[in-house]
Amino acid sequence: MKQITLLFCMTIFLITSCSDDDEESIIYAGDYPVKEYYLERSPSINVWGCGMDFIHDECTEEDTDLDYQYLTSDSTEDNEYDINFYTVKSYYTDDNGDIQSEGCPAMLLNDNIEAYKIGEGVDFFDSCTIITQDMLNGLTTEPTVDYESCYDESVGYYIEDMLYEEIDSCVIGRSFRGNVLVIPDGYEEEEVQAVYLVKSLEGGYTKFMVKQFQGDEPNQKQTLVRWQVMTE
C-alpha cells in the first residue's frame, strides 16, 4: 500500500512539474500597437537601406520617427536597427542572351539580432499573442551578406545569381518578393506572407511581416511592412 501511495505521489509531482514547465515556457504579449509603414523599394531612392528599430523609448506610441530611418553611408555602421530593408540593382542574362537589370530587395537582420519564422498570413499575425518555447528555440542569427563579393568590377554591376546565393542564407532574405513568394490560387498575398518572431538586442520580442511586396496605388514602388512589439 505504501508503495502504491508513493508511486501516486510521484506521478502527481511529475505532472505538476511538467505543467509548471509548460507555463514557464510561454511568454504572453503585452498591449502594444500594430504598426505599418510603406518603405521605398527603388535602389536609387533607398540607397543605403531603411533600418527598422522595433523597441526604443517610444515604442508604445502609435507613430514615431524612431521606428524607421533611411540610412546613409555614415549611419549604416552605428545605427541600432533590428532589420534593414536593403536593395541594390542587379544584372542577369535572359534567355535571349541579353543583359537585364532589376532591383534585388532583401530584409537583413542586424548583427546579433535573432529571428525565426513562426507562421503565415495577417490572420496568424493578429491571433498570435504568445511566444512558445519552440519559437524561442528556433531563433537564430544570420551571416552578413557580402555584397562586395557579388560586385563585378570589370563590368561595374552586381551579379544577380551571386547575390541570390548570399541572400538566400538569411532568415528572411528575399522570400517576400513577388517573383519568389508562392501564392496558391484563391489566396491573397497577405494570407501567405511569412510572420517572424524577432529578438532585439534589448532582449524584447516583436512579430514582423512583409504585408505587401508591392503596395496598392499610389504605393506600387513601396513595400508595406507590419510589426507589433510583444514584450520589451
PDB file of N, CA and C in Angstrom, residues 33-137:
ATOM      1  N   PRO A  33       0.736  48.654 -29.910  1.00  0.00           N
ATOM      2  CA  PRO A  33       0.024  48.889 -31.171  1.00  0.00           C
ATOM      3  C   PRO A  33       0.658  48.150 -32.343  1.00  0.00           C
ATOM      4  N   VAL A  34      -0.168  47.819 -33.322  1.00  0.00           N
ATOM      5  CA  VAL A  34       0.319  47.297 -34.596  1.00  0.00           C
ATOM      6  C   VAL A  34       0.752  48.489 -35.445  1.00  0.00           C
ATOM      7  N   LYS A  35       1.918  48.373 -36.075  1.00  0.00           N
ATOM      8  CA  LYS A  35       2.437  49.469 -36.886  1.00  0.00           C
ATOM      9  C   LYS A  35       2.663  48.993 -38.317  1.00  0.00           C
ATOM     10  N   GLU A  36       2.329  49.846 -39.266  1.00  0.00           N
ATOM     11  CA  GLU A  36       2.532  49.551 -40.678  1.00  0.00           C
ATOM     12  C   GLU A  36       3.190  50.745 -41.348  1.00  0.00           C
ATOM     13  N   TYR A  37       4.179  50.454 -42.196  1.00  0.00           N
ATOM     14  CA  TYR A  37       4.887  51.516 -42.902  1.00  0.00           C
ATOM     15  C   TYR A  37       5.192  51.089 -44.333  1.00  0.00           C
ATOM     16  N   TYR A  38       5.045  52.051 -45.266  1.00  0.00           N
ATOM     17  CA  TYR A  38       5.489  51.846 -46.644  1.00  0.00           C
ATOM     18  C   TYR A  38       6.945  52.277 -46.751  1.00  0.00           C
ATOM     19  N   LEU A  39       7.791  51.386 -47.244  1.00  0.00           N
ATOM     20  CA  LEU A  39       9.215  51.667 -47.388  1.00  0.00           C
ATOM     21  C   LEU A  39       9.605  51.664 -48.865  1.00  0.00           C
ATOM     22  N   GLU A  40      10.416  52.630 -49.252  1.00  0.00           N
ATOM     23  CA  GLU A  40      10.843  52.742 -50.643  1.00  0.00           C
ATOM     24  C   GLU A  40      11.652  51.513 -51.061  1.00  0.00           C
ATOM     25  N   ARG A  41      11.327  51.000 -52.247  1.00  0.00           N
ATOM     26  CA  ARG A  41      11.972  49.795 -52.755  1.00  0.00           C
ATOM     27  C   ARG A  41      13.013  50.107 -53.831  1.00  0.00           C
ATOM     28  N   SER A  42      12.943  51.265 -54.432  1.00  0.00           N
ATOM     29  CA  SER A  42      13.851  51.607 -55.531  1.00  0.00           C
ATOM     30  C   SER A  42      15.274  51.792 -55.010  1.00  0.00           C
ATOM     31  N   PRO A  43      16.263  51.135 -55.639  1.00  0.00           N
ATOM     32  CA  PRO A  43      17.663  51.296 -55.220  1.00  0.00           C
ATOM     33  C   PRO A  43      18.177  52.723 -55.372  1.00  0.00           C
ATOM     34  N   SER A  44      17.578  53.482 -56.270  1.00  0.00           N
ATOM     35  CA  SER A  44      18.026  54.856 -56.479  1.00  0.00           C
ATOM     36  C   SER A  44      17.488  55.804 -55.413  1.00  0.00           C
ATOM     37  N   ILE A  45      16.431  55.395 -54.710  1.00  0.00           N
ATOM     38  CA  ILE A  45      15.856  56.202 -53.626  1.00  0.00           C
ATOM     39  C   ILE A  45      16.304  55.666 -52.273  1.00  0.00           C
ATOM     40  N   ASN A  46      16.168  54.372 -52.101  1.00  0.00           N
ATOM     41  CA  ASN A  46      16.581  53.715 -50.862  1.00  0.00           C
ATOM     42  C   ASN A  46      18.015  53.204 -51.060  1.00  0.00           C
ATOM     43  N   VAL A  47      18.969  54.120 -51.029  1.00  0.00           N
ATOM     44  CA  VAL A  47      20.337  53.816 -51.461  1.00  0.00           C
ATOM     45  C   VAL A  47      21.073  52.927 -50.469  1.00  0.00           C
ATOM     46  N   TRP A  48      20.984  53.236 -49.178  1.00  0.00           N
ATOM     47  CA  TRP A  48      21.747  52.508 -48.165  1.00  0.00           C
ATOM     48  C   TRP A  48      20.867  51.623 -47.287  1.00  0.00           C
ATOM     49  N   GLY A  49      19.603  51.553 -47.624  1.00  0.00           N
ATOM     50  CA  GLY A  49      18.693  50.718 -46.847  1.00  0.00           C
ATOM     51  C   GLY A  49      17.870  51.532 -45.872  1.00  0.00           C
ATOM     52  N   CYS A  50      16.857  50.887 -45.337  1.00  0.00           N
ATOM     53  CA  CYS A  50      15.980  51.516 -44.347  1.00  0.00           C
ATOM     54  C   CYS A  50      16.001  50.658 -43.088  1.00  0.00           C
ATOM     55  N   GLY A  51      16.548  51.188 -42.011  1.00  0.00           N
ATOM     56  CA  GLY A  51      16.659  50.442 -40.762  1.00  0.00           C
ATOM     57  C   GLY A  51      15.425  50.585 -39.904  1.00  0.00           C
ATOM     58  N   MET A  52      14.866  49.456 -39.486  1.00  0.00           N
ATOM     59  CA  MET A  52      13.678  49.441 -38.619  1.00  0.00           C
ATOM     60  C   MET A  52      14.089  49.082 -37.197  1.00  0.00           C
ATOM     61  N   ASP A  53      13.714  49.932 -36.242  1.00  0.00           N
ATOM     62  CA  ASP A  53      14.043  49.725 -34.835  1.00  0.00           C
ATOM     63  C   ASP A  53      12.748  49.501 -34.072  1.00  0.00           C
ATOM     64  N   PHE A  54      12.504  48.285 -33.650  1.00  0.00           N
ATOM     65  CA  PHE A  54      11.209  47.928 -33.069  1.00  0.00           C
ATOM     66  C   PHE A  54      11.027  48.419 -31.639  1.00  0.00           C
ATOM     67  N   ILE A  55      12.085  48.327 -30.848  1.00  0.00           N
ATOM     68  CA  ILE A  55      11.974  48.648 -29.418  1.00  0.00           C
ATOM     69  C   ILE A  55      12.884  49.820 -29.089  1.00  0.00           C
ATOM     70  N   HIS A  56      12.269  50.885 -28.580  1.00  0.00           N
ATOM     71  CA  HIS A  56      13.004  52.085 -28.188  1.00  0.00           C
ATOM     72  C   HIS A  56      12.155  52.834 -27.178  1.00  0.00           C
ATOM     73  N   ASP A  57      12.556  54.022 -26.805  1.00  0.00           N
ATOM     74  CA  ASP A  57      11.894  54.740 -25.717  1.00  0.00           C
ATOM     75  C   ASP A  57      10.430  55.045 -25.996  1.00  0.00           C
ATOM     76  N   GLU A  58      10.068  55.130 -27.273  1.00  0.00           N
ATOM     77  CA  GLU A  58       8.700  55.498 -27.619  1.00  0.00           C
ATOM     78  C   GLU A  58       7.953  54.373 -28.332  1.00  0.00           C
ATOM     79  N   CYS A  59       8.341  53.122 -28.076  1.00  0.00           N
ATOM     80  CA  CYS A  59       7.756  52.024 -28.856  1.00  0.00           C
ATOM     81  C   CYS A  59       6.279  51.808 -28.554  1.00  0.00           C
ATOM     82  N   THR A  60       5.751  52.373 -27.455  1.00  0.00           N
ATOM     83  CA  THR A  60       4.345  52.177 -27.121  1.00  0.00           C
ATOM     84  C   THR A  60       3.443  53.191 -27.817  1.00  0.00           C
ATOM     85  N   GLU A  61       4.022  54.195 -28.484  1.00  0.00           N
ATOM     86  CA  GLU A  61       3.202  55.186 -29.161  1.00  0.00           C
ATOM     87  C   GLU A  61       2.809  54.698 -30.554  1.00  0.00           C
ATOM     88  N   GLU A  62       1.733  55.278 -31.066  1.00  0.00           N
ATOM     89  CA  GLU A  62       1.211  54.838 -32.359  1.00  0.00           C
ATOM     90  C   GLU A  62       2.200  55.070 -33.494  1.00  0.00           C
ATOM     91  N   ASP A  63       2.809  56.235 -33.521  1.00  0.00           N
ATOM     92  CA  ASP A  63       3.746  56.582 -34.593  1.00  0.00           C
ATOM     93  C   ASP A  63       4.892  57.381 -34.008  1.00  0.00           C
ATOM     94  N   THR A  64       6.090  57.116 -34.463  1.00  0.00           N
ATOM     95  CA  THR A  64       7.253  57.880 -34.026  1.00  0.00           C
ATOM     96  C   THR A  64       8.340  57.779 -35.083  1.00  0.00           C
ATOM     97  N   ASP A  65       9.115  58.845 -35.212  1.00  0.00           N
ATOM     98  CA  ASP A  65      10.192  58.827 -36.202  1.00  0.00           C
ATOM     99  C   ASP A  65      11.360  57.966 -35.762  1.00  0.00           C
ATOM    100  N   LEU A  66      11.250  57.324 -34.591  1.00  0.00           N
ATOM    101  CA  LEU A  66      12.266  56.379 -34.151  1.00  0.00           C
ATOM    102  C   LEU A  66      12.019  54.979 -34.703  1.00  0.00           C
ATOM    103  N   ASP A  67      10.853  54.741 -35.292  1.00  0.00           N
ATOM    104  CA  ASP A  67      10.510  53.394 -35.764  1.00  0.00           C
ATOM    105  C   ASP A  67      11.378  52.967 -36.956  1.00  0.00           C
ATOM    106  N   TYR A  68      11.611  53.883 -37.886  1.00  0.00           N
ATOM    107  CA  TYR A  68      12.464  53.528 -39.019  1.00  0.00           C
ATOM    108  C   TYR A  68      13.203  54.767 -39.520  1.00  0.00           C
ATOM    109  N   GLN A  69      14.316  54.514 -40.182  1.00  0.00           N
ATOM    110  CA  GLN A  69      15.149  55.602 -40.695  1.00  0.00           C
ATOM    111  C   GLN A  69      15.876  55.144 -41.952  1.00  0.00           C
ATOM    112  N   TYR A  70      15.850  55.985 -42.996  1.00  0.00           N
ATOM    113  CA  TYR A  70      16.636  55.689 -44.188  1.00  0.00           C
ATOM    114  C   TYR A  70      18.099  55.980 -43.878  1.00  0.00           C
ATOM    115  N   LEU A  71      18.944  55.008 -44.149  1.00  0.00           N
ATOM    116  CA  LEU A  71      20.332  55.088 -43.742  1.00  0.00           C
ATOM    117  C   LEU A  71      21.177  55.846 -44.759  1.00  0.00           C
ATOM    118  N   THR A  72      22.328  56.307 -44.308  1.00  0.00           N
ATOM    119  CA  THR A  72      23.309  56.953 -45.163  1.00  0.00           C
ATOM    120  C   THR A  72      24.604  56.158 -45.082  1.00  0.00           C
ATOM    121  N   SER A  73      25.578  56.533 -45.869  1.00  0.00           N
ATOM    122  CA  SER A  73      26.859  55.829 -45.829  1.00  0.00           C
ATOM    123  C   SER A  73      27.510  55.945 -44.458  1.00  0.00           C
ATOM    124  N   ASP A  74      27.187  57.012 -43.719  1.00  0.00           N
ATOM    125  CA  ASP A  74      27.772  57.218 -42.398  1.00  0.00           C
ATOM    126  C   ASP A  74      26.999  56.518 -41.282  1.00  0.00           C
ATOM    127  N   SER A  75      25.714  56.250 -41.520  1.00  0.00           N
ATOM    128  CA  SER A  75      24.886  55.712 -40.439  1.00  0.00           C
ATOM    129  C   SER A  75      24.704  54.202 -40.489  1.00  0.00           C
ATOM    130  N   THR A  76      25.201  53.547 -41.521  1.00  0.00           N
ATOM    131  CA  THR A  76      24.959  52.107 -41.643  1.00  0.00           C
ATOM    132  C   THR A  76      25.677  51.305 -40.572  1.00  0.00           C
ATOM    133  N   GLU A  77      26.809  51.788 -40.097  1.00  0.00           N
ATOM    134  CA  GLU A  77      27.604  51.024 -39.143  1.00  0.00           C
ATOM    135  C   GLU A  77      27.104  51.174 -37.711  1.00  0.00           C
ATOM    136  N   ASP A  78      26.656  52.389 -37.329  1.00  0.00           N
ATOM    137  CA  ASP A  78      26.320  52.648 -35.934  1.00  0.00           C
ATOM    138  C   ASP A  78      24.822  52.711 -35.673  1.00  0.00           C
ATOM    139  N   ASN A  79      23.988  52.482 -36.691  1.00  0.00           N
ATOM    140  CA  ASN A  79      22.546  52.517 -36.485  1.00  0.00           C
ATOM    141  C   ASN A  79      22.087  51.272 -35.745  1.00  0.00           C
ATOM    142  N   GLU A  80      21.277  51.451 -34.719  1.00  0.00           N
ATOM    143  CA  GLU A  80      20.837  50.326 -33.898  1.00  0.00           C
ATOM    144  C   GLU A  80      19.506  49.759 -34.397  1.00  0.00           C
ATOM    145  N   TYR A  81      19.414  49.506 -35.670  1.00  0.00           N
ATOM    146  CA  TYR A  81      18.189  48.934 -36.222  1.00  0.00           C
ATOM    147  C   TYR A  81      18.154  47.424 -35.979  1.00  0.00           C
ATOM    148  N   ASP A  82      16.952  46.858 -36.105  1.00  0.00           N
ATOM    149  CA  ASP A  82      16.787  45.407 -35.990  1.00  0.00           C
ATOM    150  C   ASP A  82      16.852  44.741 -37.356  1.00  0.00           C
ATOM    151  N   ILE A  83      16.123  45.305 -38.319  1.00  0.00           N
ATOM    152  CA  ILE A  83      16.103  44.768 -39.686  1.00  0.00           C
ATOM    153  C   ILE A  83      16.356  45.907 -40.660  1.00  0.00           C
ATOM    154  N   ASN A  84      17.188  45.667 -41.660  1.00  0.00           N
ATOM    155  CA  ASN A  84      17.459  46.648 -42.698  1.00  0.00           C
ATOM    156  C   ASN A  84      16.819  46.180 -44.003  1.00  0.00           C
ATOM    157  N   PHE A  85      15.939  47.015 -44.541  1.00  0.00           N
ATOM    158  CA  PHE A  85      15.359  46.755 -45.859  1.00  0.00           C
ATOM    159  C   PHE A  85      16.294  47.368 -46.893  1.00  0.00           C
ATOM    160  N   TYR A  86      17.089  46.511 -47.532  1.00  0.00           N
ATOM    161  CA  TYR A  86      18.165  46.976 -48.407  1.00  0.00           C
ATOM    162  C   TYR A  86      17.959  46.427 -49.811  1.00  0.00           C
ATOM    163  N   THR A  87      18.237  47.265 -50.799  1.00  0.00           N
ATOM    164  CA  THR A  87      18.069  46.819 -52.178  1.00  0.00           C
ATOM    165  C   THR A  87      19.146  47.425 -53.068  1.00  0.00           C
ATOM    166  N   VAL A  88      19.639  46.635 -53.999  1.00  0.00           N
ATOM    167  CA  VAL A  88      20.585  47.128 -55.000  1.00  0.00           C
ATOM    168  C   VAL A  88      20.080  46.685 -56.378  1.00  0.00           C
ATOM    169  N   LYS A  89      20.577  47.343 -57.427  1.00  0.00           N
ATOM    170  CA  LYS A  89      20.234  46.931 -58.788  1.00  0.00           C
ATOM    171  C   LYS A  89      21.198  45.819 -59.201  1.00  0.00           C
ATOM    172  N   SER A  90      20.624  44.694 -59.607  1.00  0.00           N
ATOM    173  CA  SER A  90      21.446  43.553 -60.026  1.00  0.00           C
ATOM    174  C   SER A  90      21.194  43.248 -61.501  1.00  0.00           C
ATOM    175  N   TYR A  91      22.133  42.482 -62.092  1.00  0.00           N
ATOM    176  CA  TYR A  91      22.066  42.195 -63.525  1.00  0.00           C
ATOM    177  C   TYR A  91      22.120  40.689 -63.773  1.00  0.00           C
ATOM    178  N   TYR A  92      21.430  40.290 -64.831  1.00  0.00           N
ATOM    179  CA  TYR A  92      21.394  38.876 -65.219  1.00  0.00           C
ATOM    180  C   TYR A  92      21.267  38.775 -66.734  1.00  0.00           C
ATOM    181  N   THR A  93      21.531  37.579 -67.241  1.00  0.00           N
ATOM    182  CA  THR A  93      21.415  37.333 -68.682  1.00  0.00           C
ATOM    183  C   THR A  93      20.118  36.586 -68.954  1.00  0.00           C
ATOM    184  N   ASP A  94      19.259  37.112 -69.816  1.00  0.00           N
ATOM    185  CA  ASP A  94      17.978  36.469 -70.086  1.00  0.00           C
ATOM    186  C   ASP A  94      18.132  35.330 -71.095  1.00  0.00           C
ATOM    187  N   ASP A  95      17.022  34.707 -71.443  1.00  0.00           N
ATOM    188  CA  ASP A  95      17.052  33.544 -72.335  1.00  0.00           C
ATOM    189  C   ASP A  95      17.572  33.882 -73.734  1.00  0.00           C
ATOM    190  N   ASN A  96      17.506  35.154 -74.112  1.00  0.00           N
ATOM    191  CA  ASN A  96      17.995  35.576 -75.423  1.00  0.00           C
ATOM    192  C   ASN A  96      19.467  35.988 -75.398  1.00  0.00           C
ATOM    193  N   GLY A  97      20.073  35.887 -74.212  1.00  0.00           N
ATOM    194  CA  GLY A  97      21.467  36.273 -74.092  1.00  0.00           C
ATOM    195  C   GLY A  97      21.686  37.751 -73.860  1.00  0.00           C
ATOM    196  N   ASP A  98      20.603  38.485 -73.608  1.00  0.00           N
ATOM    197  CA  ASP A  98      20.702  39.919 -73.363  1.00  0.00           C
ATOM    198  C   ASP A  98      20.859  40.202 -71.871  1.00  0.00           C
ATOM    199  N   ILE A  99      21.592  41.261 -71.539  1.00  0.00           N
ATOM    200  CA  ILE A  99      21.792  41.664 -70.156  1.00  0.00           C
ATOM    201  C   ILE A  99      20.577  42.475 -69.683  1.00  0.00           C
ATOM    202  N   GLN A 100      19.979  42.045 -68.578  1.00  0.00           N
ATOM    203  CA  GLN A 100      18.822  42.730 -67.995  1.00  0.00           C
ATOM    204  C   GLN A 100      19.137  43.112 -66.551  1.00  0.00           C
ATOM    205  N   SER A 101      18.408  44.090 -66.047  1.00  0.00           N
ATOM    206  CA  SER A 101      18.616  44.516 -64.670  1.00  0.00           C
ATOM    207  C   SER A 101      17.288  44.590 -63.929  1.00  0.00           C
ATOM    208  N   GLU A 102      17.359  44.442 -62.603  1.00  0.00           N
ATOM    209  CA  GLU A 102      16.192  44.606 -61.754  1.00  0.00           C
ATOM    210  C   GLU A 102      16.670  44.861 -60.326  1.00  0.00           C
ATOM    211  N   GLY A 103      15.789  45.421 -59.503  1.00  0.00           N
ATOM    212  CA  GLY A 103      16.108  45.611 -58.099  1.00  0.00           C
ATOM    213  C   GLY A 103      16.167  44.276 -57.384  1.00  0.00           C
ATOM    214  N   CYS A 104      17.028  44.195 -56.396  1.00  0.00           N
ATOM    215  CA  CYS A 104      17.174  42.955 -55.625  1.00  0.00           C
ATOM    216  C   CYS A 104      16.985  43.273 -54.139  1.00  0.00           C
ATOM    217  N   PRO A 105      15.731  43.469 -53.705  1.00  0.00           N
ATOM    218  CA  PRO A 105      15.473  43.853 -52.310  1.00  0.00           C
ATOM    219  C   PRO A 105      15.568  42.662 -51.358  1.00  0.00           C
ATOM    220  N   ALA A 106      15.988  42.949 -50.123  1.00  0.00           N
ATOM    221  CA  ALA A 106      16.112  41.903 -49.108  1.00  0.00           C
ATOM    222  C   ALA A 106      15.910  42.496 -47.728  1.00  0.00           C
ATOM    223  N   MET A 107      15.409  41.673 -46.811  1.00  0.00           N
ATOM    224  CA  MET A 107      15.308  42.029 -45.401  1.00  0.00           C
ATOM    225  C   MET A 107      16.481  41.367 -44.678  1.00  0.00           C
ATOM    226  N   LEU A 108      17.365  42.192 -44.103  1.00  0.00           N
ATOM    227  CA  LEU A 108      18.590  41.701 -43.491  1.00  0.00           C
ATOM    228  C   LEU A 108      18.592  41.984 -41.995  1.00  0.00           C
ATOM    229  N   LEU A 109      18.869  40.973 -41.183  1.00  0.00           N
ATOM    230  CA  LEU A 109      18.972  41.179 -39.743  1.00  0.00           C
ATOM    231  C   LEU A 109      20.258  41.918 -39.415  1.00  0.00           C
ATOM    232  N   ASN A 110      20.183  42.819 -38.451  1.00  0.00           N
ATOM    233  CA  ASN A 110      21.384  43.479 -37.970  1.00  0.00           C
ATOM    234  C   ASN A 110      22.225  42.488 -37.164  1.00  0.00           C
ATOM    235  N   ASP A 111      23.461  42.860 -36.883  1.00  0.00           N
ATOM    236  CA  ASP A 111      24.346  41.974 -36.122  1.00  0.00           C
ATOM    237  C   ASP A 111      23.718  41.585 -34.782  1.00  0.00           C
ATOM    238  N   ASN A 112      23.784  40.287 -34.459  1.00  0.00           N
ATOM    239  CA  ASN A 112      23.311  39.740 -33.173  1.00  0.00           C
ATOM    240  C   ASN A 112      21.799  39.788 -32.981  1.00  0.00           C
ATOM    241  N   ILE A 113      21.063  40.182 -34.019  1.00  0.00           N
ATOM    242  CA  ILE A 113      19.599  40.094 -33.963  1.00  0.00           C
ATOM    243  C   ILE A 113      19.202  38.671 -34.354  1.00  0.00           C
ATOM    244  N   GLU A 114      18.224  38.106 -33.641  1.00  0.00           N
ATOM    245  CA  GLU A 114      17.763  36.754 -33.924  1.00  0.00           C
ATOM    246  C   GLU A 114      16.323  36.785 -34.440  1.00  0.00           C
ATOM    247  N   ALA A 115      15.989  35.858 -35.322  1.00  0.00           N
ATOM    248  CA  ALA A 115      14.634  35.791 -35.861  1.00  0.00           C
ATOM    249  C   ALA A 115      14.296  34.349 -36.230  1.00  0.00           C
ATOM    250  N   TYR A 116      12.983  34.112 -36.397  1.00  0.00           N
ATOM    251  CA  TYR A 116      12.518  32.763 -36.717  1.00  0.00           C
ATOM    252  C   TYR A 116      11.106  32.870 -37.307  1.00  0.00           C
ATOM    253  N   LYS A 117      10.855  32.135 -38.376  1.00  0.00           N
ATOM    254  CA  LYS A 117       9.517  32.113 -38.967  1.00  0.00           C
ATOM    255  C   LYS A 117       8.580  31.325 -38.066  1.00  0.00           C
ATOM    256  N   ILE A 118       7.480  31.969 -37.631  1.00  0.00           N
ATOM    257  CA  ILE A 118       6.546  31.321 -36.700  1.00  0.00           C
ATOM    258  C   ILE A 118       5.170  31.066 -37.313  1.00  0.00           C
ATOM    259  N   GLY A 119       4.923  31.573 -38.511  1.00  0.00           N
ATOM    260  CA  GLY A 119       3.612  31.355 -39.119  1.00  0.00           C
ATOM    261  C   GLY A 119       3.493  32.095 -40.432  1.00  0.00           C
ATOM    262  N   GLU A 120       2.253  32.162 -40.932  1.00  0.00           N
ATOM    263  CA  GLU A 120       1.998  32.823 -42.203  1.00  0.00           C
ATOM    264  C   GLU A 120       0.685  33.591 -42.144  1.00  0.00           C
ATOM    265  N   GLY A 121       0.670  34.749 -42.778  1.00  0.00           N
ATOM    266  CA  GLY A 121      -0.557  35.482 -43.000  1.00  0.00           C
ATOM    267  C   GLY A 121      -0.941  36.458 -41.901  1.00  0.00           C
ATOM    268  N   VAL A 122      -1.735  37.462 -42.302  1.00  0.00           N
ATOM    269  CA  VAL A 122      -2.176  38.502 -41.373  1.00  0.00           C
ATOM    270  C   VAL A 122      -3.044  37.927 -40.260  1.00  0.00           C
ATOM    271  N   ASP A 123      -3.874  36.939 -40.574  1.00  0.00           N
ATOM    272  CA  ASP A 123      -4.723  36.346 -39.537  1.00  0.00           C
ATOM    273  C   ASP A 123      -3.880  35.709 -38.438  1.00  0.00           C
ATOM    274  N   PHE A 124      -2.820  34.995 -38.837  1.00  0.00           N
ATOM    275  CA  PHE A 124      -1.926  34.431 -37.831  1.00  0.00           C
ATOM    276  C   PHE A 124      -1.249  35.542 -37.050  1.00  0.00           C
ATOM    277  N   PHE A 125      -0.785  36.563 -37.750  1.00  0.00           N
ATOM    278  CA  PHE A 125      -0.139  37.695 -37.095  1.00  0.00           C
ATOM    279  C   PHE A 125      -1.049  38.268 -36.011  1.00  0.00           C
ATOM    280  N   ASP A 126      -2.297  38.517 -36.358  1.00  0.00           N
ATOM    281  CA  ASP A 126      -3.229  39.144 -35.415  1.00  0.00           C
ATOM    282  C   ASP A 126      -3.580  38.232 -34.243  1.00  0.00           C
ATOM    283  N   SER A 127      -3.632  36.925 -34.487  1.00  0.00           N
ATOM    284  CA  SER A 127      -4.066  35.999 -33.447  1.00  0.00           C
ATOM    285  C   SER A 127      -2.928  35.527 -32.543  1.00  0.00           C
ATOM    286  N   CYS A 128      -1.690  35.756 -32.947  1.00  0.00           N
ATOM    287  CA  CYS A 128      -0.532  35.279 -32.173  1.00  0.00           C
ATOM    288  C   CYS A 128      -0.276  36.218 -30.992  1.00  0.00           C
ATOM    289  N   THR A 129      -0.587  35.757 -29.786  1.00  0.00           N
ATOM    290  CA  THR A 129      -0.416  36.573 -28.584  1.00  0.00           C
ATOM    291  C   THR A 129       0.510  35.922 -27.567  1.00  0.00           C
ATOM    292  N   ILE A 130       1.103  34.778 -27.913  1.00  0.00           N
ATOM    293  CA  ILE A 130       2.038  34.112 -27.008  1.00  0.00           C
ATOM    294  C   ILE A 130       3.310  33.720 -27.753  1.00  0.00           C
ATOM    295  N   ILE A 131       4.371  33.610 -27.002  1.00  0.00           N
ATOM    296  CA  ILE A 131       5.646  33.130 -27.537  1.00  0.00           C
ATOM    297  C   ILE A 131       5.954  31.820 -26.838  1.00  0.00           C
ATOM    298  N   THR A 132       6.031  30.739 -27.595  1.00  0.00           N
ATOM    299  CA  THR A 132       6.258  29.423 -27.018  1.00  0.00           C
ATOM    300  C   THR A 132       7.750  29.088 -26.979  1.00  0.00           C
ATOM    301  N   GLN A 133       8.061  28.030 -26.253  1.00  0.00           N
ATOM    302  CA  GLN A 133       9.454  27.600 -26.167  1.00  0.00           C
ATOM    303  C   GLN A 133       9.975  27.152 -27.530  1.00  0.00           C
ATOM    304  N   ASP A 134       9.109  26.538 -28.327  1.00  0.00           N
ATOM    305  CA  ASP A 134       9.522  26.117 -29.677  1.00  0.00           C
ATOM    306  C   ASP A 134       9.931  27.322 -30.519  1.00  0.00           C
ATOM    307  N   MET A 135       9.193  28.425 -30.382  1.00  0.00           N
ATOM    308  CA  MET A 135       9.547  29.635 -31.111  1.00  0.00           C
ATOM    309  C   MET A 135      10.906  30.153 -30.654  1.00  0.00           C
ATOM    310  N   LEU A 136      11.117  30.162 -29.351  1.00  0.00           N
ATOM    311  CA  LEU A 136      12.386  30.646 -28.802  1.00  0.00           C
ATOM    312  C   LEU A 136      13.542  29.760 -29.253  1.00  0.00           C
ATOM    313  N   ASN A 137      13.289  28.452 -29.298  1.00  0.00           N
ATOM    314  CA  ASN A 137      14.340  27.514 -29.709  1.00  0.00           C
ATOM    315  C   ASN A 137      14.739  27.720 -31.168  1.00  0.00           C
TER     316      ASN A 137
END
